[in-house]
GROMACS .gro file of C-alpha atoms in nm:
model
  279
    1UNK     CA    1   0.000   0.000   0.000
    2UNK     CA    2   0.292   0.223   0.100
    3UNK     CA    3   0.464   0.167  -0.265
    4UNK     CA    4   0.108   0.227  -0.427
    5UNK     CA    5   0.096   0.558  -0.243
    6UNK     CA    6   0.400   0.685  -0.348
    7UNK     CA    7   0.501   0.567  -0.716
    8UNK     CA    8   0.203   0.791  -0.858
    9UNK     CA    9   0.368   1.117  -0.688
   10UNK     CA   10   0.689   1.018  -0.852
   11UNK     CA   11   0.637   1.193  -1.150
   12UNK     CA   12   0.550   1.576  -0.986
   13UNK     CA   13   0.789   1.534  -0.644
   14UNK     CA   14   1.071   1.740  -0.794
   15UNK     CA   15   0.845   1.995  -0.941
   16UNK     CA   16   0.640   2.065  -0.611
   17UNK     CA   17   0.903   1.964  -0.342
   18UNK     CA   18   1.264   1.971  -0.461
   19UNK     CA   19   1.191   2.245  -0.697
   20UNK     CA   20   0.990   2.453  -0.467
   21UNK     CA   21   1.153   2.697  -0.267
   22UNK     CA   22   1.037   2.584   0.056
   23UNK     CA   23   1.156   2.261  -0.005
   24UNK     CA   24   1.477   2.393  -0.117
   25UNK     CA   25   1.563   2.586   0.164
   26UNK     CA   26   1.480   2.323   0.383
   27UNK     CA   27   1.709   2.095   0.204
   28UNK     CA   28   1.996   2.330   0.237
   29UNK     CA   29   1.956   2.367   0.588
   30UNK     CA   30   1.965   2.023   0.650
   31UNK     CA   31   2.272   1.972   0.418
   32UNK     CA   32   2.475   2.198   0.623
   33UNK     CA   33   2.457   1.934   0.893
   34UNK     CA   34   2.501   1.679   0.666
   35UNK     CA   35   2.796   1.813   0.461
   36UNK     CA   36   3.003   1.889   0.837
   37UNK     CA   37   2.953   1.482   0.896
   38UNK     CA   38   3.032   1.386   0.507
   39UNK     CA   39   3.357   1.561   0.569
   40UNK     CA   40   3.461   1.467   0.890
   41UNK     CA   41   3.665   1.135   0.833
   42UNK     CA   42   3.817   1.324   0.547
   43UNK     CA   43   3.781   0.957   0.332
   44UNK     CA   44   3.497   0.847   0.102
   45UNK     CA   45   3.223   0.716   0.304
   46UNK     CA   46   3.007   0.419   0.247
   47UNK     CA   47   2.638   0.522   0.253
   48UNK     CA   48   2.353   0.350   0.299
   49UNK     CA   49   1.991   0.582   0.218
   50UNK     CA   50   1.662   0.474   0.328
   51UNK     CA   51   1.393   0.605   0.147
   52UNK     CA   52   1.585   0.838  -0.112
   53UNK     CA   53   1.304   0.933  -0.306
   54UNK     CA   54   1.393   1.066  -0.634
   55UNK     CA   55   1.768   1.023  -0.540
   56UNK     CA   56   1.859   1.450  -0.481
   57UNK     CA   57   2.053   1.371  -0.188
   58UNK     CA   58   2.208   1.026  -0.306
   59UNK     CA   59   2.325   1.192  -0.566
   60UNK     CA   60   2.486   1.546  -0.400
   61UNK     CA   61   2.645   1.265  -0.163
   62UNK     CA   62   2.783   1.067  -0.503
   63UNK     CA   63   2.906   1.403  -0.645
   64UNK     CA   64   3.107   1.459  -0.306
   65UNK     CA   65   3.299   1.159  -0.374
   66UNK     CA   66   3.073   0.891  -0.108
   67UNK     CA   67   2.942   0.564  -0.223
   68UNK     CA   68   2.586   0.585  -0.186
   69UNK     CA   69   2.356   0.293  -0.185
   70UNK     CA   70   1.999   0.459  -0.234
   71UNK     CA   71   1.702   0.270  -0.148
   72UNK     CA   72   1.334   0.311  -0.145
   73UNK     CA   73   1.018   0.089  -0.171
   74UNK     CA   74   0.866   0.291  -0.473
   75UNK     CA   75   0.975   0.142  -0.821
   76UNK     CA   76   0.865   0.467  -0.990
   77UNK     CA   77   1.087   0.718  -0.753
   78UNK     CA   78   1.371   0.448  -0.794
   79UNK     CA   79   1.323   0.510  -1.206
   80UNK     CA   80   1.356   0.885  -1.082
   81UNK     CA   81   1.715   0.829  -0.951
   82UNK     CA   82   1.856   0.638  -1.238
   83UNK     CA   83   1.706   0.907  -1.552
   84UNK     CA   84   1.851   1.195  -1.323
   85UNK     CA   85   2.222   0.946  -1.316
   86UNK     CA   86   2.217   0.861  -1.658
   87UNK     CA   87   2.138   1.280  -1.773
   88UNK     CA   88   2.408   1.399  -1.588
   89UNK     CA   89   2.643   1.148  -1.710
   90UNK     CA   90   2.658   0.984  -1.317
   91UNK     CA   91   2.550   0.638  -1.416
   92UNK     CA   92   2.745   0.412  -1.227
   93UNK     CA   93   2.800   0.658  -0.892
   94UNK     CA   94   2.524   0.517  -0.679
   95UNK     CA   95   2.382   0.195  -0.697
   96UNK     CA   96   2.005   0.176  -0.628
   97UNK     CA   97   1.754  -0.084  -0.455
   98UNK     CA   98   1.442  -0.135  -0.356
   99UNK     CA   99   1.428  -0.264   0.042
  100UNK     CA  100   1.079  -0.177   0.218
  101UNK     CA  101   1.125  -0.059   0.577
  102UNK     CA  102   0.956  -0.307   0.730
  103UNK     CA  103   1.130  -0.615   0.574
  104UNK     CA  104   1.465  -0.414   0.678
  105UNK     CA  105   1.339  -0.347   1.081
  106UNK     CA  106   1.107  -0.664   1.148
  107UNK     CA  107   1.072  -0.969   0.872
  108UNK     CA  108   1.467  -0.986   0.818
  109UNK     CA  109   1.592  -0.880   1.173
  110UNK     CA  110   1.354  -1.168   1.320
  111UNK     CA  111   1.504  -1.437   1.071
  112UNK     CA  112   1.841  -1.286   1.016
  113UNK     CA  113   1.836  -1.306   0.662
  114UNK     CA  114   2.064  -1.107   0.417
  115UNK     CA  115   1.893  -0.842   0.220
  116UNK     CA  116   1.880  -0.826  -0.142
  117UNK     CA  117   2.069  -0.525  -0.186
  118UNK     CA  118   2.258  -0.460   0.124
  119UNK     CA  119   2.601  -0.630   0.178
  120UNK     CA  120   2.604  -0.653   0.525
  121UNK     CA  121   2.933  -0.734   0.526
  122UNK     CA  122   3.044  -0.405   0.434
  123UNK     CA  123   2.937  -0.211   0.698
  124UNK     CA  124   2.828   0.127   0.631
  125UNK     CA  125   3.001   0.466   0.815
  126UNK     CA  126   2.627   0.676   0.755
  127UNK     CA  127   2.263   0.562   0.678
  128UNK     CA  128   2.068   0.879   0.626
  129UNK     CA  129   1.714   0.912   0.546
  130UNK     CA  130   1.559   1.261   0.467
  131UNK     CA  131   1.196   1.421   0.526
  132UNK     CA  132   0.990   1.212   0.664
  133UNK     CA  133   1.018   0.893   0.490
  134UNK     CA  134   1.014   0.727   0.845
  135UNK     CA  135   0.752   0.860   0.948
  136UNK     CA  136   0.553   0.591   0.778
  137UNK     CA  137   0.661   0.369   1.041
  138UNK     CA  138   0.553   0.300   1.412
  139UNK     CA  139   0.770   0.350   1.701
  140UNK     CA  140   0.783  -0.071   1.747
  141UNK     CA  141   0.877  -0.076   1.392
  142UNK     CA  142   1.129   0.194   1.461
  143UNK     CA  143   1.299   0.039   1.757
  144UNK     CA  144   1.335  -0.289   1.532
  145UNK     CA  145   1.492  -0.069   1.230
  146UNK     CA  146   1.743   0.071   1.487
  147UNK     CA  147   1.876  -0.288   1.606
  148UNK     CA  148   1.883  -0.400   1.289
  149UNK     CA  149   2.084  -0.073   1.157
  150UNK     CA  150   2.307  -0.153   1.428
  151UNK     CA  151   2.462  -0.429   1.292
  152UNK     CA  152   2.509  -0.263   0.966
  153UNK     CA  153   2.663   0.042   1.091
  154UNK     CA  154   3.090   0.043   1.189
  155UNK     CA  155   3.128   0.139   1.530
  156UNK     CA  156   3.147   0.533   1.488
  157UNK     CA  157   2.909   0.541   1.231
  158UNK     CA  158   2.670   0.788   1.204
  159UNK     CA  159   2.263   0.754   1.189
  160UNK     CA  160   2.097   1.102   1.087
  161UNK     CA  161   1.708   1.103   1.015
  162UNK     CA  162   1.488   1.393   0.924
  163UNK     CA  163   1.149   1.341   1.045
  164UNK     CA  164   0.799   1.531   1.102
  165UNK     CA  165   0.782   1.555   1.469
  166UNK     CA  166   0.461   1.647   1.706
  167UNK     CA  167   0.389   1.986   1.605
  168UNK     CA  168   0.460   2.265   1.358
  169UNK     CA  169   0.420   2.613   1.460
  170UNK     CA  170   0.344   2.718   1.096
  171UNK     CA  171   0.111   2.425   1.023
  172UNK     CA  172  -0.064   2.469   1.356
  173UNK     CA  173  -0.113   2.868   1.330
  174UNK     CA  174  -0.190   2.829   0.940
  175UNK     CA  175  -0.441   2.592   1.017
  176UNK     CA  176  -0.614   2.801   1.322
  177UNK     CA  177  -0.681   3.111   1.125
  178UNK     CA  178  -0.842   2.959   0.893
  179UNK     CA  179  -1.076   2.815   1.138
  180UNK     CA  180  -0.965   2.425   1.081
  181UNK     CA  181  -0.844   2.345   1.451
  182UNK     CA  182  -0.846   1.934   1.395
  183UNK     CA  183  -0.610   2.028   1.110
  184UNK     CA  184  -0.401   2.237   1.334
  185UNK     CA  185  -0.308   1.992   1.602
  186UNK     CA  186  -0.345   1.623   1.390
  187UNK     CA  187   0.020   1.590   1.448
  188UNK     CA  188  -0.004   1.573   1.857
  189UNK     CA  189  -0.250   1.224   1.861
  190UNK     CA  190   0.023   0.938   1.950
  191UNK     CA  191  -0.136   0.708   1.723
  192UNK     CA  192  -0.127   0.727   1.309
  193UNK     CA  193  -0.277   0.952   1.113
  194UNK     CA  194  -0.458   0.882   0.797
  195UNK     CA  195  -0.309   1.069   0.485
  196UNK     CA  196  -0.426   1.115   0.161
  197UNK     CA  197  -0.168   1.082  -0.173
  198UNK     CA  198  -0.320   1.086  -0.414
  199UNK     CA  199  -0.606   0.822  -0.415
  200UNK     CA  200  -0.458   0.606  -0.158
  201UNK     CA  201  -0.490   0.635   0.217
  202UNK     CA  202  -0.160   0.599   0.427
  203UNK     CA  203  -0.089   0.576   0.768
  204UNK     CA  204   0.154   0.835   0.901
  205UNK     CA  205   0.324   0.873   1.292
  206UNK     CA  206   0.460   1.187   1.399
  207UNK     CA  207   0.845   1.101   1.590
  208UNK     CA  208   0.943   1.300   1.930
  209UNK     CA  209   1.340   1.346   1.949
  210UNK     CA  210   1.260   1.157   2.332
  211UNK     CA  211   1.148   0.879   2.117
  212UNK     CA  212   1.349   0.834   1.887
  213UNK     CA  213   1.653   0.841   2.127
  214UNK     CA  214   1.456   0.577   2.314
  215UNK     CA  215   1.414   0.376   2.030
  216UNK     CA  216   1.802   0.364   1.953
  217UNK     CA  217   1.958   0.376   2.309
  218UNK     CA  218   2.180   0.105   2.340
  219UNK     CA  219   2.388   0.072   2.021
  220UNK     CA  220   2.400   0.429   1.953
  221UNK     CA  221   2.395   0.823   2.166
  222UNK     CA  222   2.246   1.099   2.055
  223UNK     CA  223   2.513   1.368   1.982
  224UNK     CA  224   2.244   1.659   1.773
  225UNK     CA  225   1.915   1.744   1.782
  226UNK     CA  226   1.808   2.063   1.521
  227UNK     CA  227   1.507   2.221   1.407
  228UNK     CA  228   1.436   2.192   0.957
  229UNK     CA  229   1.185   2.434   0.915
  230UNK     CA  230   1.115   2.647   1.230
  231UNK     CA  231   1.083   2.983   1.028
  232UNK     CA  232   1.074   2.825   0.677
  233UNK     CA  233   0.732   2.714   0.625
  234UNK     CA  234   0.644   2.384   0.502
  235UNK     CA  235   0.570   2.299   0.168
  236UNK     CA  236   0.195   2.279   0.219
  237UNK     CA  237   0.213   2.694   0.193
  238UNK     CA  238   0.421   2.693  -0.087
  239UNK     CA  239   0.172   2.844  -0.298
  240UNK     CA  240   0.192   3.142  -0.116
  241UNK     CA  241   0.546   3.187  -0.073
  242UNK     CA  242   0.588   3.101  -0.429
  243UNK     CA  243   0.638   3.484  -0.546
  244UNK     CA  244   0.855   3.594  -0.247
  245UNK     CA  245   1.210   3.449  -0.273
  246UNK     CA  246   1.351   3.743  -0.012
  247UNK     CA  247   1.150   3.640   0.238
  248UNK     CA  248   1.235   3.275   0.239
  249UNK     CA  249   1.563   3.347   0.189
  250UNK     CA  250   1.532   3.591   0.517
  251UNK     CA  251   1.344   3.256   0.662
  252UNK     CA  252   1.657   3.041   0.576
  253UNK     CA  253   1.869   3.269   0.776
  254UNK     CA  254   1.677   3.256   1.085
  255UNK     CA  255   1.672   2.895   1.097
  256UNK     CA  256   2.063   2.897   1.024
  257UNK     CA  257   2.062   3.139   1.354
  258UNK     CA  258   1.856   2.892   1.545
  259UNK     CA  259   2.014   2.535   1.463
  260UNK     CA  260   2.139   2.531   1.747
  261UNK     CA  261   1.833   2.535   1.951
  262UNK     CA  262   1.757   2.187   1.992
  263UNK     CA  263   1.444   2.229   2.224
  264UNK     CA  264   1.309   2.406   1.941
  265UNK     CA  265   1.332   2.082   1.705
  266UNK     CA  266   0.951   1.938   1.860
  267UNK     CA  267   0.827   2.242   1.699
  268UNK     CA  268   0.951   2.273   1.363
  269UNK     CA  269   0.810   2.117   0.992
  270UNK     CA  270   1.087   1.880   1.047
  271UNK     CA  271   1.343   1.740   1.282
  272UNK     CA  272   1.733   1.668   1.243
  273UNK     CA  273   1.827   1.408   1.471
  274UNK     CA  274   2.182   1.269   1.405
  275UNK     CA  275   2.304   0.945   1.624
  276UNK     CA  276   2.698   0.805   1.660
  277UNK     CA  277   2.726   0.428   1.695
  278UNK     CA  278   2.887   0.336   2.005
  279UNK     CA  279   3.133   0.033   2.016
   0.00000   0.00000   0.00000
């Protein structure tokens, strides 16, 4: 059901996300985190991507000189990543997959069986996932993912997800003015919320930075928590940001200003949270 959703908004993602300036902006903020961690080690890292979508970041990692192994349950925003590869002449930088979330957290961990496109042998030094493709996944579901990513991950290797969290200021207000309160505040129930792509319904949970750090204590600590989106609105209201670039750009800053405000992460369109595997 969760491929179904997805493969029809393939074909418009980059236009009204990637393309957007709201999405945009948020994608630079988050790459300034991940850019700091890509550089670190100062070698080529092995990457592992859970649902990449149409491959953007898997392939600004690739172009960085990483080895990116981009994975996502949709067949049509896998076809995505490998047109964009093969027009700009990167066919051959990141090799592509399809593992569903589930099989990776529950169905494999439980029988310990390989996975079709993940050498776990290798060991990867970052698996990154970006805007809220976990957050079609429970927190049992994500508890499972993290022992399972656990044993794919060198010791020092870095987790960072970008999930929707409880609440968004912007969502919230933008949703009380115009008199829609249920709207404002469908992100603070604990249990999923029913989503409409398209003609398909999907179930969607809303992740706390408390627990997601519960959900991988153990095997890994928490070292950063940052707000995506605080001041930069989501792109739900990017129809009427559309035709002022200054004042997202004056957004941008703000959030830049404020990254370091972790408390402020709960809050925000999206949330950074990056994780360090402990030996």
């Amino acid at each position: 059901m969760t491929a179904a959703a997805f493969d029809p908004a393939a074909a418009d993602y980059d236009r009204d996300f990637t393309r957007s300036l709201t999405g945009a902006a948020q994608r630079r903020l988050v790459r300034d985190h991940l850019d700091r961690r890509l550089a670190e080690p100062g070698r080529p890292l092995q990457v592992l991507e859970l649902t990449c979508g149409t491959g953007e970041d898997a392939i600004h990692m690739a172009g960085l000189g990483h080895q990116v192994l981009a994975t996502d349950l949709s067949g049509a925003m896998l076809s995505r990543i490998k047109a964009k590869l093969a027009e700009a002449k990167l066919a051959g930088t990141v090799r592509t997959g399809a593992v569903r979330t589930r099989q990776l957290a529950v169905e494999a961990l439980a029988a310990g069986e390989p996975l079709d496109t993940v050498n776990e042998a290798e060991g990867f030094d970052l698996v990154f996932s970006n805007f809220g493709g976990l957050n079609c996944i429970g927190p049992g579901v994500m508890a499972a993912l993290a022992r399972r990513l656990a044993g794919l991950i060198r010791p020092g290797g870095r987790v960072i997800l970008v999930v929707m969290p409880h609440l968004c200021l912007w969502e919230a207000g933008w949703n009380l003015v115009r008199l829609r309160p249920r709207a404002a505040f469908r992100r603070l129930g604990r249990g999923p919320v029913q989503a409409r792509i398209g003609d398909q319904s999907l179930s969607i949970w809303y992740h706390g930075a408390a627990t997601l750090r519960q959900a991988f204590a153990g095997d890994f600590v928490c070292d950063t928590i940052r707000p995506i989106g605080l001041a930069v609105p989501p792109s739900a209201l990017e129809p009427v940001f559309a035709r002022r670039p200054g004042l997202i750009a004056r957004l941008e800053a703000v959030d830049r200003r404020l990254a370091r405000c972790g408390w402020l992460a709960g809050c925000a369109d999206h949330l950074l949270i990056d994780l360090r595997r402990v030996a």
